[in-house]
Short mmCIF file of C-alpha atoms in Angstrom, two decimals:
data_model
loop_
_atom_site.label_atom_id
_atom_site.label_comp_id
_atom_site.label_asym_id
_atom_site.label_seq_id
_atom_site.Cartn_x
_atom_site.Cartn_y
_atom_site.Cartn_z
CA GLU A 1 17.00 6.32 -2.86
CA ASP A 2 13.70 6.04 -4.24
CA LYS A 3 11.34 9.06 -2.99
CA VAL A 4 7.71 9.64 -3.13
CA VAL A 5 6.57 12.99 -1.73
CA GLN A 6 3.02 13.79 -1.46
CA SER A 7 1.53 17.12 -0.49
CA PRO A 8 -0.44 18.53 1.42
CA LEU A 9 -0.15 15.99 4.21
CA SER A 10 -3.55 17.03 5.38
CA LEU A 11 -6.44 18.79 3.93
CA VAL A 12 -9.98 19.96 5.48
CA VAL A 13 -12.67 21.21 2.64
CA HIS A 14 -16.35 21.75 2.53
CA GLU A 15 -18.61 19.39 0.69
CA GLY A 16 -18.54 20.54 -2.82
CA ASP A 17 -15.22 21.94 -3.06
CA THR A 18 -12.64 20.72 -5.63
CA VAL A 19 -9.44 19.43 -4.40
CA THR A 20 -6.07 18.84 -5.91
CA LEU A 21 -3.63 16.13 -4.41
CA ASN A 22 0.02 16.31 -5.32
CA CYS A 23 2.51 13.40 -5.74
CA SER A 24 6.17 13.91 -6.73
CA TYR A 25 8.66 11.27 -7.21
CA GLU A 26 12.30 10.37 -7.83
CA VAL A 27 12.45 6.59 -8.85
CA THR A 28 15.14 4.90 -10.86
CA ASN A 29 13.78 2.78 -13.69
CA PHE A 30 10.20 4.21 -13.35
CA ARG A 31 7.48 1.99 -14.41
CA SER A 32 4.07 3.35 -13.42
CA LEU A 33 2.39 5.60 -10.65
CA LEU A 34 -0.70 4.46 -8.70
CA TRP A 35 -3.24 6.18 -6.53
CA TYR A 36 -5.04 4.59 -3.82
CA LYS A 37 -7.55 5.52 -1.47
CA GLN A 38 -7.49 4.09 2.12
CA GLU A 39 -10.24 4.45 4.46
CA LYS A 40 -10.12 2.08 7.48
CA LYS A 41 -8.47 -0.92 6.21
CA ALA A 42 -6.44 -1.70 3.11
CA PRO A 43 -6.02 0.65 0.37
CA THR A 44 -8.44 0.47 -2.61
CA PHE A 45 -6.98 0.97 -6.13
CA LEU A 46 -7.88 4.18 -8.06
CA PHE A 47 -5.75 4.85 -10.96
CA MET A 48 -2.52 3.59 -12.61
CA LEU A 49 -0.60 6.04 -14.85
CA THR A 50 2.26 5.20 -17.10
CA SER A 51 2.12 7.84 -19.75
CA SER A 52 2.65 11.50 -19.63
CA GLY A 53 -0.23 13.79 -20.29
CA ILE A 54 -3.17 11.39 -20.48
CA GLU A 55 -5.72 12.03 -18.03
CA LYS A 56 -7.56 9.15 -16.18
CA LYS A 57 -11.04 9.83 -15.09
CA SER A 58 -13.47 7.82 -13.10
CA GLY A 59 -16.49 9.85 -11.97
CA ARG A 60 -15.58 12.81 -9.87
CA LEU A 61 -11.90 11.69 -9.68
CA SER A 62 -9.04 12.26 -12.23
CA SER A 63 -5.66 11.81 -12.41
CA ILE A 64 -2.75 12.80 -14.88
CA LEU A 65 1.02 12.17 -14.83
CA ASP A 66 3.90 14.40 -16.14
CA LYS A 67 7.02 12.24 -16.43
CA LYS A 68 9.25 15.21 -17.23
CA GLU A 69 8.38 17.08 -14.33
CA LEU A 70 8.06 13.84 -12.38
CA PHE A 71 5.01 14.45 -10.48
CA SER A 72 1.17 13.45 -10.59
CA ILE A 73 -1.91 15.18 -9.34
CA LEU A 74 -5.08 13.75 -8.07
CA ASN A 75 -8.17 15.76 -8.57
CA ILE A 76 -11.62 15.29 -6.72
CA THR A 77 -14.41 17.65 -7.90
CA ALA A 78 -17.64 18.27 -5.85
CA THR A 79 -16.19 16.67 -3.01
CA GLN A 80 -18.42 14.78 -0.58
CA THR A 81 -18.05 13.52 3.00
CA GLY A 82 -17.64 9.90 1.66
CA ASP A 83 -14.51 11.16 -0.20
CA SER A 84 -12.89 11.58 3.43
CA ALA A 85 -9.91 9.15 3.53
CA ILE A 86 -6.09 9.10 3.11
CA TYR A 87 -5.12 9.11 -0.50
CA LEU A 88 -1.94 7.42 -1.24
CA CYS A 89 0.46 7.73 -4.13
CA ALA A 90 2.90 4.80 -5.04
CA VAL A 91 5.41 4.24 -7.77
CA TYR A 92 6.48 1.21 -9.24
CA ASN A 93 10.21 0.71 -10.22
CA SER A 94 11.64 -2.18 -11.83
CA GLY A 95 11.60 -4.10 -8.79
CA TYR A 96 7.93 -4.83 -9.08
CA ALA A 97 7.54 -3.26 -5.45
CA LEU A 98 5.65 -0.26 -4.75
CA ASN A 99 7.04 2.66 -2.89
CA PHE A 100 4.28 4.83 -1.16
CA GLY A 101 4.33 8.30 -0.18
CA LYS A 102 3.13 9.25 3.14
CA GLY A 103 -0.35 9.83 2.02
CA THR A 104 -2.71 13.05 1.96
CA SER A 105 -5.30 12.83 4.70
CA LEU A 106 -8.48 14.51 3.05
CA LEU A 107 -11.45 15.55 5.45
CA VAL A 108 -14.51 16.60 3.79
CA THR A 109 -16.93 18.39 6.06
CA PRO A 110 -20.72 18.66 5.55
CA GLY B 1 -11.83 -8.52 -9.22
CA ALA B 2 -9.12 -10.54 -7.43
CA VAL B 3 -9.69 -11.32 -3.80
CA VAL B 4 -6.59 -11.41 -1.32
CA SER B 5 -7.66 -12.73 2.00
CA GLN B 6 -5.66 -11.93 5.13
CA HIS B 7 -6.06 -13.58 8.48
CA PRO B 8 -6.50 -12.82 11.26
CA SER B 9 -7.93 -9.37 10.95
CA TRP B 10 -6.60 -8.49 14.46
CA VAL B 11 -4.76 -10.11 17.28
CA ILE B 12 -3.63 -9.49 20.89
CA CYS B 13 -0.66 -11.36 22.10
CA LYS B 14 1.60 -11.39 25.06
CA SER B 15 5.26 -10.13 24.71
CA GLY B 16 7.40 -13.01 23.82
CA THR B 17 4.91 -14.97 21.84
CA SER B 18 5.03 -15.47 18.23
CA VAL B 19 2.10 -14.63 15.85
CA LYS B 20 1.59 -15.70 12.43
CA ILE B 21 -0.37 -13.97 9.59
CA GLU B 22 -1.56 -15.60 6.64
CA CYS B 23 -2.47 -13.88 3.07
CA ARG B 24 -4.06 -15.92 0.52
CA SER B 25 -5.06 -15.17 -2.95
CA LEU B 26 -8.55 -16.42 -3.56
CA ASP B 27 -9.03 -16.67 -7.14
CA PHE B 28 -5.77 -16.26 -8.99
CA GLN B 29 -2.05 -17.53 -8.49
CA ALA B 30 0.01 -15.10 -6.65
CA THR B 31 3.62 -15.18 -8.11
CA THR B 32 4.74 -12.53 -5.81
CA MET B 33 3.49 -11.16 -2.54
CA PHE B 34 4.48 -7.90 -0.54
CA TRP B 35 4.30 -7.54 3.18
CA TYR B 36 3.96 -4.06 4.34
CA ARG B 37 3.62 -2.31 7.81
CA GLN B 38 1.81 0.95 8.61
CA PHE B 39 2.01 2.86 11.76
CA PRO B 40 -0.68 5.00 12.98
CA LYS B 41 -1.16 8.15 10.34
CA GLN B 42 1.72 7.05 8.42
CA SER B 43 1.83 5.28 5.11
CA LEU B 44 2.65 1.77 4.06
CA MET B 45 6.34 0.65 4.32
CA LEU B 46 7.47 -2.39 2.50
CA MET B 47 8.80 -5.00 4.50
CA ALA B 48 9.60 -7.87 2.27
CA THR B 49 8.91 -9.26 -1.25
CA SER B 50 8.28 -12.92 -1.36
CA ASN B 51 8.19 -15.18 -4.51
CA GLU B 52 6.72 -18.41 -4.38
CA GLY B 53 9.42 -21.11 -3.59
CA SER B 54 12.06 -18.88 -2.84
CA LYS B 55 13.60 -16.80 -0.16
CA ALA B 56 11.86 -13.49 0.57
CA THR B 57 13.71 -10.32 -0.19
CA TYR B 58 13.82 -8.06 2.90
CA GLU B 59 13.86 -4.21 2.82
CA GLN B 60 16.68 -2.65 4.59
CA GLY B 61 16.37 -2.22 8.32
CA VAL B 62 13.82 -5.13 8.45
CA GLU B 63 14.99 -8.33 10.72
CA LYS B 64 14.97 -11.24 8.73
CA ASP B 65 14.92 -13.37 12.03
CA LYS B 66 12.14 -11.30 13.57
CA PHE B 67 9.64 -11.26 10.64
CA LEU B 68 9.81 -14.77 8.92
CA ILE B 69 8.19 -14.93 5.58
CA ASN B 70 7.23 -18.09 3.74
CA HIS B 71 5.73 -18.36 0.31
CA ALA B 72 5.09 -22.08 0.11
CA SER B 73 2.49 -22.10 -2.54
CA LEU B 74 1.23 -19.79 -5.45
CA THR B 75 -1.84 -18.99 -3.23
CA LEU B 76 -0.40 -18.50 0.16
CA SER B 77 2.24 -16.34 1.98
CA THR B 78 2.64 -16.13 5.88
CA LEU B 79 4.30 -13.54 8.14
CA THR B 80 5.47 -14.69 11.38
CA VAL B 81 6.33 -12.19 13.79
CA THR B 82 8.70 -14.09 16.42
CA SER B 83 9.06 -13.04 19.90
CA ALA B 84 6.68 -10.10 19.51
CA HIS B 85 7.42 -6.92 21.66
CA PRO B 86 5.13 -4.02 22.03
CA GLU B 87 6.94 -2.01 19.33
CA ASP B 88 5.92 -4.66 16.85
CA SER B 89 2.32 -3.67 17.23
CA SER B 90 1.13 -2.29 14.01
CA PHE B 91 -1.05 -2.85 10.71
CA TYR B 92 0.41 -5.34 8.61
CA ILE B 93 -0.91 -5.47 4.98
CA CYS B 94 -0.05 -8.20 2.36
CA SER B 95 -0.45 -7.38 -1.20
CA ALA B 96 -0.38 -9.85 -4.14
CA SER B 97 0.29 -9.62 -7.71
CA GLY B 98 -1.01 -12.25 -10.44
CA SER B 99 0.83 -13.90 -13.09
CA SER B 100 -1.32 -11.56 -15.53
CA GLY B 101 1.98 -9.44 -15.89
CA ILE B 102 -0.31 -6.44 -15.77
CA ASP B 103 1.46 -3.46 -13.66
CA GLY B 104 -0.83 -1.98 -11.23
CA GLU B 105 -2.78 -5.17 -10.71
CA LEU B 106 -1.65 -5.47 -7.04
CA PHE B 107 -4.38 -6.48 -4.77
CA PHE B 108 -4.22 -5.97 -1.28
CA GLY B 109 -5.64 -7.87 2.00
CA GLU B 110 -7.70 -6.40 4.45
CA GLY B 111 -4.75 -6.07 7.02
CA SER B 112 -4.04 -7.58 10.28
CA ARG B 113 -3.77 -5.54 13.34
CA LEU B 114 -1.41 -6.55 15.86
CA THR B 115 -1.25 -5.42 19.39
CA VAL B 116 1.39 -6.87 21.70
CA LEU B 117 1.03 -6.27 25.32
#
């Protein structure tokens, strides 16, 4: 059975802190790993990772995949209150369906 | 980017009634659509995968007769919750992938919050 495990489940930090969110997976026929940010409604796409060791970056967010150790991290530097959200990790297998982790709930306090 | 529209955004219904939720891809042809369910403070759980013109593939534990999915065209999929009960109250989200074949190009609808009284 495919598994996607995220940690921590929740996190509270102060503005300006740097956070690292973790995602480990066990998926048959792995194709790609994706990160999403979910605020009040549907998730919004952040990154898609298919190759090990190649960092993807968008502003203060960055992510990297380790296909040998089967995990990915999402880093957020200089956090802002607007970063407060649930961050979801999901993995594509050969079946074209996304398997989601339970998410990390991030709260950034002023 | 591509847009997926979901309707209604939220619905309240009486127990025993059926509710239909629509998911439309507005500017691309969605060969495959996925329906997810999300309970409060939990992640998205895949319910079923639907391909245009064929029967949906349901995940284990999802009742086919309870959650009817129809993907009649390349731009529309519908989820009908039949004889809804309070335990069906949840946030339902659809997503669609286009025929571009690019992994990760999965676009989400805005979600539909169902409350069954």
